[in-house]
mmCIF file of C-alpha atoms in Angstrom:
data_model
loop_
_atom_site.group_PDB
_atom_site.id
_atom_site.type_symbol
_atom_site.label_atom_id
_atom_site.label_comp_id
_atom_site.label_asym_id
_atom_site.label_seq_id
_atom_site.Cartn_x
_atom_site.Cartn_y
_atom_site.Cartn_z
ATOM 1 C CA MET A 1 62.687 -147.228 236.275
ATOM 2 C CA ARG A 2 65.818 -149.323 235.997
ATOM 3 C CA ASP A 3 64.105 -151.712 233.593
ATOM 4 C CA PHE A 4 62.831 -148.796 231.560
ATOM 5 C CA ALA A 5 66.336 -147.319 231.347
ATOM 6 C CA SER A 6 67.678 -150.739 230.433
ATOM 7 C CA ILE A 7 65.199 -151.034 227.572
ATOM 8 C CA VAL A 8 66.031 -147.549 226.241
ATOM 9 C CA ILE A 9 69.762 -148.245 226.426
ATOM 10 C CA TRP A 10 69.352 -151.551 224.627
ATOM 11 C CA LEU A 11 67.234 -149.818 221.974
ATOM 12 C CA PHE A 12 70.075 -147.373 221.355
ATOM 13 C CA VAL A 13 72.654 -150.161 221.380
ATOM 14 C CA ALA A 14 70.652 -152.059 218.781
ATOM 15 C CA SER A 15 70.195 -148.877 216.696
ATOM 16 C CA PHE A 16 73.930 -148.225 216.894
ATOM 17 C CA TRP A 17 74.570 -151.760 215.698
ATOM 18 C CA GLU A 18 72.144 -151.371 212.792
ATOM 19 C CA VAL A 19 73.545 -148.024 211.669
ATOM 20 C CA VAL A 20 77.255 -148.406 212.344
ATOM 21 C CA VAL A 21 78.280 -152.020 212.873
ATOM 22 C CA ALA A 22 75.879 -153.962 210.663
ATOM 23 C CA PRO A 23 77.114 -152.399 207.379
ATOM 24 C CA LEU A 24 80.654 -153.389 208.371
ATOM 25 C CA VAL A 25 79.861 -157.006 209.213
ATOM 26 C CA SER A 26 77.310 -157.469 206.446
ATOM 27 C CA ILE A 27 78.125 -160.371 204.116
ATOM 28 C CA TYR A 28 76.474 -160.029 200.703
ATOM 29 C CA GLY A 29 73.682 -157.965 202.263
ATOM 30 C CA VAL A 30 73.103 -160.439 205.090
ATOM 31 C CA LYS A 31 73.564 -159.132 208.596
ATOM 32 C CA PRO A 32 72.858 -160.643 211.982
ATOM 33 C CA ASP A 33 69.559 -159.742 213.647
ATOM 34 C CA ILE A 34 70.967 -158.125 216.769
ATOM 35 C CA GLY A 35 67.478 -157.033 217.896
ATOM 36 C CA MET A 36 66.378 -160.647 218.004
ATOM 37 C CA ILE A 37 69.515 -161.676 219.879
ATOM 38 C CA ILE A 38 68.769 -159.018 222.503
ATOM 39 C CA VAL A 39 65.127 -160.121 222.734
ATOM 40 C CA ILE A 40 66.204 -163.742 223.254
ATOM 41 C CA TYR A 41 68.824 -162.728 225.793
ATOM 42 C CA MET A 42 66.251 -160.681 227.709
ATOM 43 C CA ALA A 43 63.620 -163.378 227.482
ATOM 44 C CA LEU A 44 66.004 -165.995 228.868
ATOM 45 C CA PHE A 45 67.791 -163.816 231.364
ATOM 46 C CA ASN A 46 65.344 -161.095 232.407
ATOM 47 C CA ARG A 47 62.228 -162.936 231.309
ATOM 48 C CA ASN A 48 59.019 -161.061 230.701
ATOM 49 C CA PRO A 49 58.027 -158.256 230.600
ATOM 50 C CA VAL A 50 61.345 -156.568 229.675
ATOM 51 C CA ALA A 51 61.766 -158.761 226.592
ATOM 52 C CA LEU A 52 58.181 -158.059 225.541
ATOM 53 C CA ILE A 53 58.515 -154.297 225.804
ATOM 54 C CA PHE A 54 61.933 -154.227 224.161
ATOM 55 C CA GLY A 55 60.686 -156.511 221.371
ATOM 56 C CA PHE A 56 57.648 -154.331 220.761
ATOM 57 C CA PHE A 57 59.579 -151.058 220.603
ATOM 58 C CA TRP A 58 62.460 -152.515 218.636
ATOM 59 C CA GLY A 59 59.889 -153.783 216.132
ATOM 60 C CA VAL A 60 58.486 -150.248 215.849
ATOM 61 C CA VAL A 61 62.023 -148.889 215.314
ATOM 62 C CA VAL A 62 62.733 -151.511 212.632
ATOM 63 C CA ASP A 63 59.440 -150.785 210.892
ATOM 64 C CA SER A 64 60.189 -147.057 210.897
ATOM 65 C CA MET A 65 62.221 -147.699 207.771
ATOM 66 C CA VAL A 66 59.153 -149.162 206.026
ATOM 67 C CA PRO A 67 56.210 -147.196 207.459
ATOM 68 C CA GLY A 68 53.706 -149.217 205.390
ATOM 69 C CA ASN A 69 54.512 -152.307 207.457
ATOM 70 C CA LEU A 70 54.532 -150.520 210.800
ATOM 71 C CA GLY A 71 53.386 -152.840 213.558
ATOM 72 C CA TRP A 72 54.285 -156.165 211.963
ATOM 73 C CA SER A 73 57.826 -156.365 213.239
ATOM 74 C CA ALA A 74 56.591 -155.128 216.624
ATOM 75 C CA LEU A 75 54.126 -157.996 216.672
ATOM 76 C CA LEU A 76 56.692 -160.584 215.567
ATOM 77 C CA TYR A 77 59.376 -159.531 218.050
ATOM 78 C CA LEU A 78 56.726 -159.360 220.737
ATOM 79 C CA LEU A 79 55.577 -162.886 219.982
ATOM 80 C CA VAL A 80 59.148 -164.197 219.963
ATOM 81 C CA GLY A 81 59.886 -162.470 223.273
ATOM 82 C CA TYR A 82 56.704 -163.761 224.794
ATOM 83 C CA GLY A 83 57.133 -167.257 223.410
ATOM 84 C CA ILE A 84 60.705 -167.674 224.582
ATOM 85 C CA GLY A 85 59.946 -166.158 227.952
ATOM 86 C CA HIS A 86 57.020 -168.553 228.271
ATOM 87 C CA ILE A 87 58.813 -171.743 227.267
ATOM 88 C CA SER A 88 62.035 -170.883 229.083
ATOM 89 C CA THR A 89 60.287 -171.650 232.351
ATOM 90 C CA ARG A 90 59.376 -175.131 231.141
ATOM 91 C CA PHE A 91 62.607 -176.233 229.420
ATOM 92 C CA HIS A 92 66.267 -176.054 230.235
ATOM 93 C CA TRP A 93 68.085 -173.758 227.756
ATOM 94 C CA GLY A 94 71.480 -173.856 229.390
ATOM 95 C CA THR A 95 73.056 -176.172 226.821
ATOM 96 C CA PHE A 96 74.774 -174.656 223.809
ATOM 97 C CA ALA A 97 72.884 -176.818 221.314
ATOM 98 C CA ALA A 98 69.538 -175.812 222.799
ATOM 99 C CA GLN A 99 70.398 -172.121 222.606
ATOM 100 C CA ILE A 100 71.590 -172.487 219.008
ATOM 101 C CA LEU A 101 68.326 -174.124 218.051
ATOM 102 C CA LEU A 102 66.391 -171.465 219.911
ATOM 103 C CA VAL A 103 68.156 -168.544 218.218
ATOM 104 C CA PHE A 104 67.989 -170.084 214.756
ATOM 105 C CA GLY A 105 64.304 -170.947 215.202
ATOM 106 C CA ALA A 106 63.421 -167.495 216.549
ATOM 107 C CA VAL A 107 65.202 -165.606 213.780
ATOM 108 C CA ALA A 108 63.779 -167.951 211.139
ATOM 109 C CA PHE A 109 60.289 -167.411 212.582
ATOM 110 C CA TYR A 110 60.702 -163.643 212.474
ATOM 111 C CA GLN A 111 62.140 -163.721 208.951
ATOM 112 C CA THR A 112 59.265 -165.890 207.757
ATOM 113 C CA GLY A 113 56.717 -163.468 209.102
ATOM 114 C CA HIS A 114 58.698 -160.497 207.838
ATOM 115 C CA PHE A 115 58.928 -161.796 204.273
ATOM 116 C CA VAL A 116 55.319 -162.962 204.249
ATOM 117 C CA VAL A 117 54.296 -159.387 205.003
ATOM 118 C CA LEU A 118 56.824 -157.891 202.575
ATOM 119 C CA ASN A 119 55.942 -160.261 199.735
ATOM 120 C CA PHE A 120 52.236 -160.362 200.425
ATOM 121 C CA ASP A 121 51.423 -158.961 196.981
ATOM 122 C CA GLU A 122 54.073 -161.080 195.230
ATOM 123 C CA PRO A 123 54.060 -164.544 196.825
ATOM 124 C CA ASN A 124 56.440 -165.944 194.172
ATOM 125 C CA THR A 125 59.319 -163.917 195.492
ATOM 126 C CA PHE A 126 58.827 -165.105 199.051
ATOM 127 C CA VAL A 127 60.864 -168.307 198.689
ATOM 128 C CA PHE A 128 63.768 -166.479 197.084
ATOM 129 C CA HIS A 129 63.802 -163.753 199.713
ATOM 130 C CA PHE A 130 63.379 -166.191 202.559
ATOM 131 C CA VAL A 131 66.199 -168.471 201.404
ATOM 132 C CA ARG A 132 68.475 -165.671 200.229
ATOM 133 C CA TYR A 133 68.050 -163.408 203.263
ATOM 134 C CA GLY A 134 65.860 -165.121 205.864
ATOM 135 C CA LEU A 135 67.745 -168.370 206.437
ATOM 136 C CA THR A 136 71.143 -166.752 205.991
ATOM 137 C CA THR A 137 70.234 -164.081 208.540
ATOM 138 C CA ALA A 138 69.144 -166.852 210.921
ATOM 139 C CA LEU A 139 72.474 -168.655 210.402
ATOM 140 C CA TYR A 140 74.498 -165.488 210.821
ATOM 141 C CA SER A 141 72.587 -164.508 213.988
ATOM 142 C CA THR A 142 73.113 -168.002 215.390
ATOM 143 C CA LEU A 143 76.829 -167.681 214.705
ATOM 144 C CA ILE A 144 76.939 -164.335 216.512
ATOM 145 C CA TRP A 145 75.088 -165.840 219.458
ATOM 146 C CA GLY A 146 77.619 -168.658 219.473
ATOM 147 C CA LEU A 147 80.446 -166.129 219.613
ATOM 148 C CA LEU A 148 78.719 -163.995 222.261
ATOM 149 C CA ARG A 149 78.322 -167.082 224.400
ATOM 150 C CA TYR A 150 82.022 -166.828 225.234
ATOM 151 C CA PHE A 151 81.499 -163.328 226.627
ATOM 152 C CA PRO A 152 81.458 -163.054 230.420
ATOM 153 C CA GLY A 153 78.002 -163.636 231.832
ATOM 154 C CA ILE A 154 76.416 -164.897 228.649
ATOM 155 C CA HIS A 155 76.987 -168.524 229.631
ATOM 156 C CA GLN A 156 74.684 -167.878 232.576
ATOM 157 C CA VAL A 157 71.800 -167.494 230.142
ATOM 158 C CA GLY A 158 69.434 -170.389 230.583
ATOM 159 C CA LYS A 159 70.623 -171.154 234.095
ATOM 160 C CA ALA A 160 68.755 -168.095 235.284
ATOM 161 C CA ALA A 161 65.701 -169.425 233.571
ATOM 162 C CA MET B 1 63.883 -156.159 240.123
ATOM 163 C CA ALA B 2 61.371 -156.658 237.373
ATOM 164 C CA SER B 3 58.816 -157.633 239.966
ATOM 165 C CA ILE B 4 59.277 -154.267 241.663
ATOM 166 C CA GLN B 5 59.444 -152.086 238.591
ATOM 167 C CA PHE B 6 56.746 -153.829 236.666
ATOM 168 C CA GLY B 7 54.639 -154.919 239.582
ATOM 169 C CA SER B 8 51.389 -154.068 237.896
ATOM 170 C CA VAL B 9 52.504 -156.028 234.863
ATOM 171 C CA ARG B 10 53.187 -159.087 236.991
ATOM 172 C CA ARG B 11 49.750 -158.843 238.522
ATOM 173 C CA ASN B 12 48.230 -158.781 235.052
ATOM 174 C CA ARG B 13 50.628 -161.246 233.447
ATOM 175 C CA ALA B 14 48.129 -162.475 230.912
ATOM 176 C CA LEU B 15 46.713 -159.085 230.080
ATOM 177 C CA PHE B 16 50.043 -157.386 229.409
ATOM 178 C CA PRO B 17 51.097 -159.408 226.318
ATOM 179 C CA ILE B 18 47.561 -159.234 225.037
ATOM 180 C CA GLY B 19 47.615 -155.469 225.450
ATOM 181 C CA LEU B 20 50.871 -155.206 223.481
ATOM 182 C CA ILE B 21 49.529 -157.499 220.771
ATOM 183 C CA ILE B 22 46.421 -155.332 220.479
ATOM 184 C CA LEU B 23 48.685 -152.277 220.280
ATOM 185 C CA SER B 24 50.625 -153.933 217.473
ATOM 186 C CA PHE B 25 47.451 -154.609 215.543
ATOM 187 C CA LEU B 26 46.355 -151.039 216.122
ATOM 188 C CA LEU B 27 49.632 -149.927 214.577
ATOM 189 C CA ILE B 28 49.158 -152.306 211.651
ATOM 190 C CA LEU B 29 45.641 -151.096 211.047
ATOM 191 C CA SER B 30 46.328 -147.430 211.637
ATOM 192 C CA PRO B 31 46.068 -145.057 208.663
ATOM 193 C CA MET B 32 49.138 -144.425 206.566
ATOM 194 C CA GLY B 33 49.486 -140.862 207.791
ATOM 195 C CA MET B 34 49.654 -142.050 211.375
ATOM 196 C CA LYS B 35 52.162 -144.771 210.457
ATOM 197 C CA GLU B 36 54.386 -142.253 208.715
ATOM 198 C CA TYR B 37 54.208 -139.936 211.704
ATOM 199 C CA ILE B 38 55.202 -142.715 214.131
ATOM 200 C CA ALA B 39 57.928 -143.942 211.772
ATOM 201 C CA GLU B 40 59.287 -140.419 211.539
ATOM 202 C CA ILE B 41 59.497 -140.198 215.339
ATOM 203 C CA GLY B 42 61.240 -143.577 215.478
ATOM 204 C CA ILE B 43 63.789 -142.514 212.875
ATOM 205 C CA GLU B 44 64.398 -139.148 214.500
ATOM 206 C CA ILE B 45 64.958 -140.649 217.922
ATOM 207 C CA PHE B 46 66.956 -143.773 217.135
ATOM 208 C CA TYR B 47 68.484 -143.543 213.672
ATOM 209 C CA LEU B 48 69.161 -139.903 212.854
ATOM 210 C CA PRO B 49 71.305 -139.015 215.900
ATOM 211 C CA ILE B 50 73.468 -142.095 215.349
ATOM 212 C CA GLU B 51 73.599 -141.419 211.593
ATOM 213 C CA ASN B 52 74.685 -137.848 212.322
ATOM 214 C CA ILE B 53 77.424 -138.952 214.710
ATOM 215 C CA LYS B 54 78.521 -141.601 212.238
ATOM 216 C CA GLY B 55 78.545 -138.962 209.486
ATOM 217 C CA LYS B 56 80.672 -136.660 211.622
ATOM 218 C CA PHE B 57 83.176 -139.451 212.267
ATOM 219 C CA GLU B 58 83.243 -140.331 208.590
ATOM 220 C CA ASP B 59 83.834 -136.668 207.749
ATOM 221 C CA LEU B 60 86.583 -136.528 210.345
ATOM 222 C CA TYR B 61 88.159 -139.648 208.870
ATOM 223 C CA LYS B 62 87.909 -138.175 205.377
ATOM 224 C CA VAL B 63 89.464 -134.911 206.559
ATOM 225 C CA ARG B 64 92.268 -136.852 208.198
ATOM 226 C CA GLU B 65 92.841 -138.861 205.046
ATOM 227 C CA HIS B 66 92.729 -135.660 203.018
ATOM 228 C CA ALA B 67 95.213 -134.009 205.356
ATOM 229 C CA ARG B 68 97.486 -137.039 205.126
ATOM 230 C CA ARG B 69 97.285 -136.974 201.332
ATOM 231 C CA LEU B 70 97.982 -133.237 201.282
ATOM 232 C CA GLU B 71 100.917 -133.747 203.606
ATOM 233 C CA ALA B 72 102.350 -136.353 201.236
ATOM 234 C CA GLU B 73 101.758 -134.032 198.278
ATOM 235 C CA LEU B 74 103.415 -131.197 200.176
ATOM 236 C CA GLU B 75 106.474 -133.345 200.797
ATOM 237 C CA LYS B 76 106.512 -134.272 197.124
ATOM 238 C CA ALA B 77 106.143 -130.620 196.152
ATOM 239 C CA LYS B 78 108.972 -129.680 198.510
ATOM 240 C CA LEU B 79 111.195 -132.258 196.842
ATOM 241 C CA GLN B 80 110.197 -130.964 193.409
ATOM 242 C CA LEU B 81 110.836 -127.407 194.514
ATOM 243 C CA SER B 82 114.252 -128.407 195.774
ATOM 244 C CA TYR B 83 114.905 -130.129 192.452
ATOM 245 C CA PHE B 84 113.738 -127.084 190.491
ATOM 246 C CA THR B 85 115.793 -124.754 192.675
ATOM 247 C CA ASP B 86 118.840 -126.874 191.933
ATOM 248 C CA ALA B 87 117.930 -126.840 188.252
ATOM 249 C CA VAL B 88 117.597 -123.039 188.273
ATOM 250 C CA GLU B 89 120.944 -122.722 189.994
ATOM 251 C CA GLU B 90 122.528 -125.117 187.530
ATOM 252 C CA ASN B 91 120.943 -123.167 184.693
ATOM 253 C CA ARG B 92 122.408 -119.967 186.058
ATOM 254 C CA ARG B 93 125.862 -121.508 186.335
ATOM 255 C CA LEU B 94 125.662 -122.916 182.826
ATOM 256 C CA ARG B 95 124.671 -119.487 181.520
ATOM 257 C CA GLU B 96 127.691 -118.052 183.262
ATOM 258 C CA PHE B 97 129.879 -120.668 181.619
ATOM 259 C CA LEU B 98 128.347 -119.886 178.242
ATOM 260 C CA SER B 99 129.095 -116.215 178.749
ATOM 261 C CA LEU B 100 132.698 -117.177 179.531
ATOM 262 C CA GLU B 101 133.065 -118.745 176.115
ATOM 263 C CA THR B 102 131.935 -115.465 174.584
ATOM 264 C CA ASP B 103 134.180 -113.419 176.891
ATOM 265 C CA TYR B 104 137.404 -115.287 176.164
ATOM 266 C CA GLY B 105 136.687 -116.234 172.570
ATOM 267 C CA LEU B 106 137.956 -119.732 173.229
ATOM 268 C CA LYS B 107 136.348 -123.099 172.959
ATOM 269 C CA LEU B 108 135.371 -124.307 176.409
ATOM 270 C CA ILE B 109 135.060 -127.975 177.343
ATOM 271 C CA PRO B 110 132.491 -128.414 180.106
ATOM 272 C CA ALA B 111 133.538 -130.693 182.938
ATOM 273 C CA GLU B 112 132.089 -131.926 186.163
ATOM 274 C CA ILE B 113 134.159 -132.542 189.226
ATOM 275 C CA VAL B 114 133.771 -136.223 189.994
ATOM 276 C CA LYS B 115 136.279 -136.583 192.764
ATOM 277 C CA LEU B 116 137.529 -134.223 195.378
ATOM 278 C CA PRO B 117 140.959 -134.578 196.906
ATOM 279 C CA ASP B 118 141.372 -137.558 199.223
ATOM 280 C CA ILE B 119 143.954 -135.772 201.313
ATOM 281 C CA PRO B 120 143.030 -132.271 202.560
ATOM 282 C CA ASN B 121 146.411 -130.832 201.599
ATOM 283 C CA GLN B 122 146.265 -132.264 198.112
ATOM 284 C CA CYS B 123 144.739 -129.461 196.084
ATOM 285 C CA SER B 124 143.667 -131.105 192.886
ATOM 286 C CA VAL B 125 140.361 -132.496 191.653
ATOM 287 C CA ILE B 126 139.352 -135.109 189.106
ATOM 288 C CA ILE B 127 137.043 -134.038 186.279
ATOM 289 C CA ASN B 128 134.990 -136.256 183.985
ATOM 290 C CA VAL B 129 136.589 -135.268 180.676
ATOM 291 C CA GLY B 130 139.919 -136.448 179.341
ATOM 292 C CA SER B 131 141.844 -136.812 176.123
ATOM 293 C CA ASP B 132 138.715 -138.186 174.413
ATOM 294 C CA PHE B 133 137.233 -134.719 174.714
ATOM 295 C CA GLY B 134 140.391 -132.963 173.599
ATOM 296 C CA VAL B 135 141.745 -132.117 177.028
ATOM 297 C CA ARG B 136 145.498 -131.746 177.189
ATOM 298 C CA PRO B 137 147.927 -130.978 180.025
ATOM 299 C CA ASP B 138 148.415 -127.319 181.031
ATOM 300 C CA MET B 139 145.041 -126.224 179.733
ATOM 301 C CA ALA B 140 143.402 -123.588 181.939
ATOM 302 C CA ALA B 141 140.495 -124.688 184.118
ATOM 303 C CA ILE B 142 138.096 -121.864 184.817
ATOM 304 C CA ALA B 143 135.070 -121.352 186.975
ATOM 305 C CA PRO B 144 132.454 -118.625 186.385
ATOM 306 C CA ASP B 145 134.275 -116.312 188.788
ATOM 307 C CA GLY B 146 137.732 -116.763 187.340
ATOM 308 C CA LEU B 147 140.706 -119.055 187.014
ATOM 309 C CA ALA B 148 140.527 -122.212 189.101
ATOM 310 C CA GLY B 149 143.656 -124.023 188.038
ATOM 311 C CA LYS B 150 145.197 -125.987 185.223
ATOM 312 C CA VAL B 151 145.084 -129.500 183.880
ATOM 313 C CA LYS B 152 147.911 -131.506 185.361
ATOM 314 C CA ARG B 153 147.369 -135.064 184.141
ATOM 315 C CA VAL B 154 145.111 -136.345 181.402
ATOM 316 C CA TYR B 155 143.562 -139.792 181.063
ATOM 317 C CA ASP B 156 141.146 -141.110 178.443
ATOM 318 C CA ASN B 157 137.938 -140.126 180.213
ATOM 319 C CA SER B 158 139.147 -138.019 183.096
ATOM 320 C CA SER B 159 141.749 -135.478 184.039
ATOM 321 C CA GLU B 160 143.389 -134.155 187.158
ATOM 322 C CA VAL B 161 143.165 -130.401 187.657
ATOM 323 C CA GLN B 162 145.692 -128.683 189.879
ATOM 324 C CA LEU B 163 143.902 -125.865 191.690
ATOM 325 C CA LEU B 164 145.384 -122.448 192.391
ATOM 326 C CA ILE B 165 145.424 -123.284 196.073
ATOM 327 C CA ASP B 166 148.038 -125.964 195.448
ATOM 328 C CA PRO B 167 151.267 -124.658 197.057
ATOM 329 C CA SER B 168 153.209 -125.669 193.948
ATOM 330 C CA SER B 169 150.930 -123.695 191.629
ATOM 331 C CA ARG B 170 152.318 -120.558 189.967
ATOM 332 C CA VAL B 171 150.425 -118.099 187.762
ATOM 333 C CA SER B 172 151.760 -115.046 185.961
ATOM 334 C CA ALA B 173 149.496 -112.231 187.093
ATOM 335 C CA VAL B 174 149.013 -108.545 186.460
ATOM 336 C CA ASP B 175 147.327 -105.707 188.348
ATOM 337 C CA ASN B 176 144.481 -104.712 186.097
ATOM 338 C CA ARG B 177 144.779 -101.006 187.005
ATOM 339 C CA SER B 178 148.529 -100.350 187.133
ATOM 340 C CA ARG B 179 149.637 -103.289 184.895
ATOM 341 C CA VAL B 180 152.223 -104.250 187.521
ATOM 342 C CA GLN B 181 153.136 -107.889 187.066
ATOM 343 C CA GLY B 182 153.882 -110.573 189.591
ATOM 344 C CA ILE B 183 153.577 -114.276 190.359
ATOM 345 C CA LEU B 184 150.420 -115.497 192.082
ATOM 346 C CA LYS B 185 151.026 -118.393 194.390
ATOM 347 C CA PHE B 186 149.581 -119.955 197.473
ATOM 348 C CA ASN B 187 150.917 -121.031 200.788
ATOM 349 C CA PRO B 188 148.894 -122.490 203.601
ATOM 350 C CA ILE B 189 150.001 -119.829 206.126
ATOM 351 C CA ASP B 190 149.535 -116.568 204.201
ATOM 352 C CA GLY B 191 146.964 -117.771 201.708
ATOM 353 C CA MET B 192 147.122 -116.498 198.133
ATOM 354 C CA ILE B 193 149.830 -113.918 197.570
ATOM 355 C CA LEU B 194 151.124 -111.853 194.668
ATOM 356 C CA ASP B 195 154.860 -112.351 194.797
ATOM 357 C CA ASN B 196 157.833 -110.709 193.134
ATOM 358 C CA VAL B 197 156.333 -107.210 193.177
ATOM 359 C CA PRO B 198 158.923 -104.582 194.122
ATOM 360 C CA VAL B 199 158.003 -102.333 197.047
ATOM 361 C CA HIS B 200 157.877 -99.160 194.959
ATOM 362 C CA GLU B 201 155.299 -100.523 192.491
ATOM 363 C CA ASP B 202 151.799 -99.058 192.328
ATOM 364 C CA ILE B 203 149.561 -101.634 193.965
ATOM 365 C CA ALA B 204 146.559 -100.770 196.097
ATOM 366 C CA GLU B 205 144.045 -102.711 198.096
ATOM 367 C CA GLY B 206 140.985 -103.423 195.981
ATOM 368 C CA ASP B 207 142.921 -103.771 192.716
ATOM 369 C CA THR B 208 141.810 -106.630 190.499
ATOM 370 C CA ILE B 209 144.434 -109.177 189.636
ATOM 371 C CA LYS B 210 144.199 -111.024 186.333
ATOM 372 C CA THR B 211 146.319 -113.476 184.376
ATOM 373 C CA SER B 212 149.030 -111.695 182.417
ATOM 374 C CA GLY B 213 149.367 -114.278 179.652
ATOM 375 C CA VAL B 214 153.127 -114.387 180.179
ATOM 376 C CA GLY B 215 154.418 -117.931 179.884
ATOM 377 C CA GLY B 216 151.703 -119.010 177.517
ATOM 378 C CA VAL B 217 149.990 -121.410 179.910
ATOM 379 C CA PHE B 218 147.019 -119.208 180.760
ATOM 380 C CA PRO B 219 145.353 -116.789 178.363
ATOM 381 C CA GLN B 220 145.555 -113.130 179.282
ATOM 382 C CA GLY B 221 142.799 -111.433 181.260
ATOM 383 C CA ILE B 222 141.266 -114.251 183.306
ATOM 384 C CA PRO B 223 140.242 -112.812 186.708
ATOM 385 C CA LEU B 224 142.207 -114.193 189.638
ATOM 386 C CA GLY B 225 141.270 -112.123 192.658
ATOM 387 C CA VAL B 226 141.365 -108.804 194.406
ATOM 388 C CA VAL B 227 144.165 -107.264 196.479
ATOM 389 C CA ALA B 228 143.035 -107.666 200.068
ATOM 390 C CA HIS B 229 146.171 -106.591 201.886
ATOM 391 C CA PHE B 230 149.216 -104.559 200.829
ATOM 392 C CA LYS B 231 152.179 -104.093 203.152
ATOM 393 C CA ILE B 232 155.790 -102.989 202.680
ATOM 394 C CA GLY B 233 158.874 -104.037 204.628
ATOM 395 C CA SER B 234 157.512 -106.601 207.038
ATOM 396 C CA THR B 235 159.152 -109.649 205.414
ATOM 397 C CA SER B 236 161.414 -108.173 202.765
ATOM 398 C CA TYR B 237 162.960 -104.808 201.950
ATOM 399 C CA PHE B 238 162.693 -105.440 198.219
ATOM 400 C CA PHE B 239 159.290 -106.999 197.645
ATOM 401 C CA ALA B 240 155.891 -105.957 198.886
ATOM 402 C CA GLU B 241 153.672 -108.310 200.821
ATOM 403 C CA ILE B 242 150.433 -108.525 198.817
ATOM 404 C CA LYS B 243 147.626 -110.805 199.850
ATOM 405 C CA VAL B 244 145.015 -111.620 197.231
ATOM 406 C CA GLU B 245 141.491 -112.764 197.902
ATOM 407 C CA PRO B 246 140.704 -115.241 195.070
ATOM 408 C CA PHE B 247 137.465 -114.829 193.145
ATOM 409 C CA VAL B 248 136.906 -118.558 192.935
ATOM 410 C CA LYS B 249 135.455 -120.221 196.005
ATOM 411 C CA PHE B 250 137.417 -123.446 195.889
ATOM 412 C CA SER B 251 135.342 -125.180 198.533
ATOM 413 C CA ARG B 252 132.205 -124.768 196.410
ATOM 414 C CA LEU B 253 133.461 -125.919 193.048
ATOM 415 C CA GLU B 254 131.111 -128.244 191.198
ATOM 416 C CA ARG B 255 131.834 -127.642 187.538
ATOM 417 C CA LEU B 256 134.750 -126.369 185.543
ATOM 418 C CA PHE B 257 135.385 -125.379 181.963
ATOM 419 C CA ILE B 258 138.593 -126.360 180.331
ATOM 420 C CA MET B 259 139.915 -123.715 177.970
ATOM 421 C CA ASP B 260 141.058 -125.166 174.688
ATOM 422 C CA ASN B 261 144.114 -123.018 173.888
ATOM 423 C CA ALA B 262 144.387 -124.539 170.447
ATOM 424 C CA SER B 263 141.050 -123.051 169.423
ATOM 425 C CA ARG B 264 142.362 -119.523 169.777
#
């Protein structure tokens, strides 16, 4: 029950960020992927299955804006949550550099999948969208993770794994 | 904690992700109508409430900004109103001055008081017109209500006006009703008095006192004041004690008109 409540609260926190905060911190249309940051945090700290469930539902929430693609983001977030939760037991993610790489890689993976689906009918625009929004979103999200690392408790991420 | 809450999940660790992946594919492959329905639920639960709250806060912020702007405009309007009120008052006074010119048939030189007396007992003011405007000594200085004084000293661009409340000021006056004449003067103890009026003369409280024109300094008929107090025998057996309430409020003087005697 507590995990369920935690997931619902995090879903609302992420929604609040998307609706209220993201437009304020957006730089030329690029905003950090807070959903992915939460998935990574959960995967490293809470491990599965909380990260999996949050990732799945957050993906559904994200896809609500583009009903035609419903399910894709859920799948991508799910895979990221599962993947990180899976490898976190085998590697040590306590170092800052490792976490940076992890966040950047995860966001870049999601953005790749996201733009592949979005630009499925127009493959030529994929590179532009991926470079213009995908990589920049990955960089921005990594920066936010770097800043959040100084928050109390965040530095414990990785050690728990 | 997760092991307690999601115990069944832990037991089926491999099946759980696979189940969610299958669910994702089911969503992907579901018909558009179903997708729209699910998307609508997602929006209504997670986005719309937050959007509504955000909208309310934005409205509140806008209302606050609007109120602040209105407050500033109100202050500005108050200042303008004060300015216009002053302008209306000034307009009224100027009209009164213009009517004076018609009443006395003399050329009037408008003047503003630029300096009040430095010493309280010194009862003269400085006006902003002097010999350049044709002002000469002993010209009458009038206010809308009546005589205020006379020009004492003249400079190029300014003049000193001796007010009636100067103890050394003397004005030949006449009772407008009975034509009894006297000298209007001022002393700090009794105030303005009509002197040199024999006790048997016909003077009554409420009579209007005007300039008599005797002496040639002041034109005849300029209002001076009203008899406020008439008493016989308290200070002298020969002259009545007559106190006059001046028409001009000397503490509120702002503008004067200098009467050009030569234009008569």
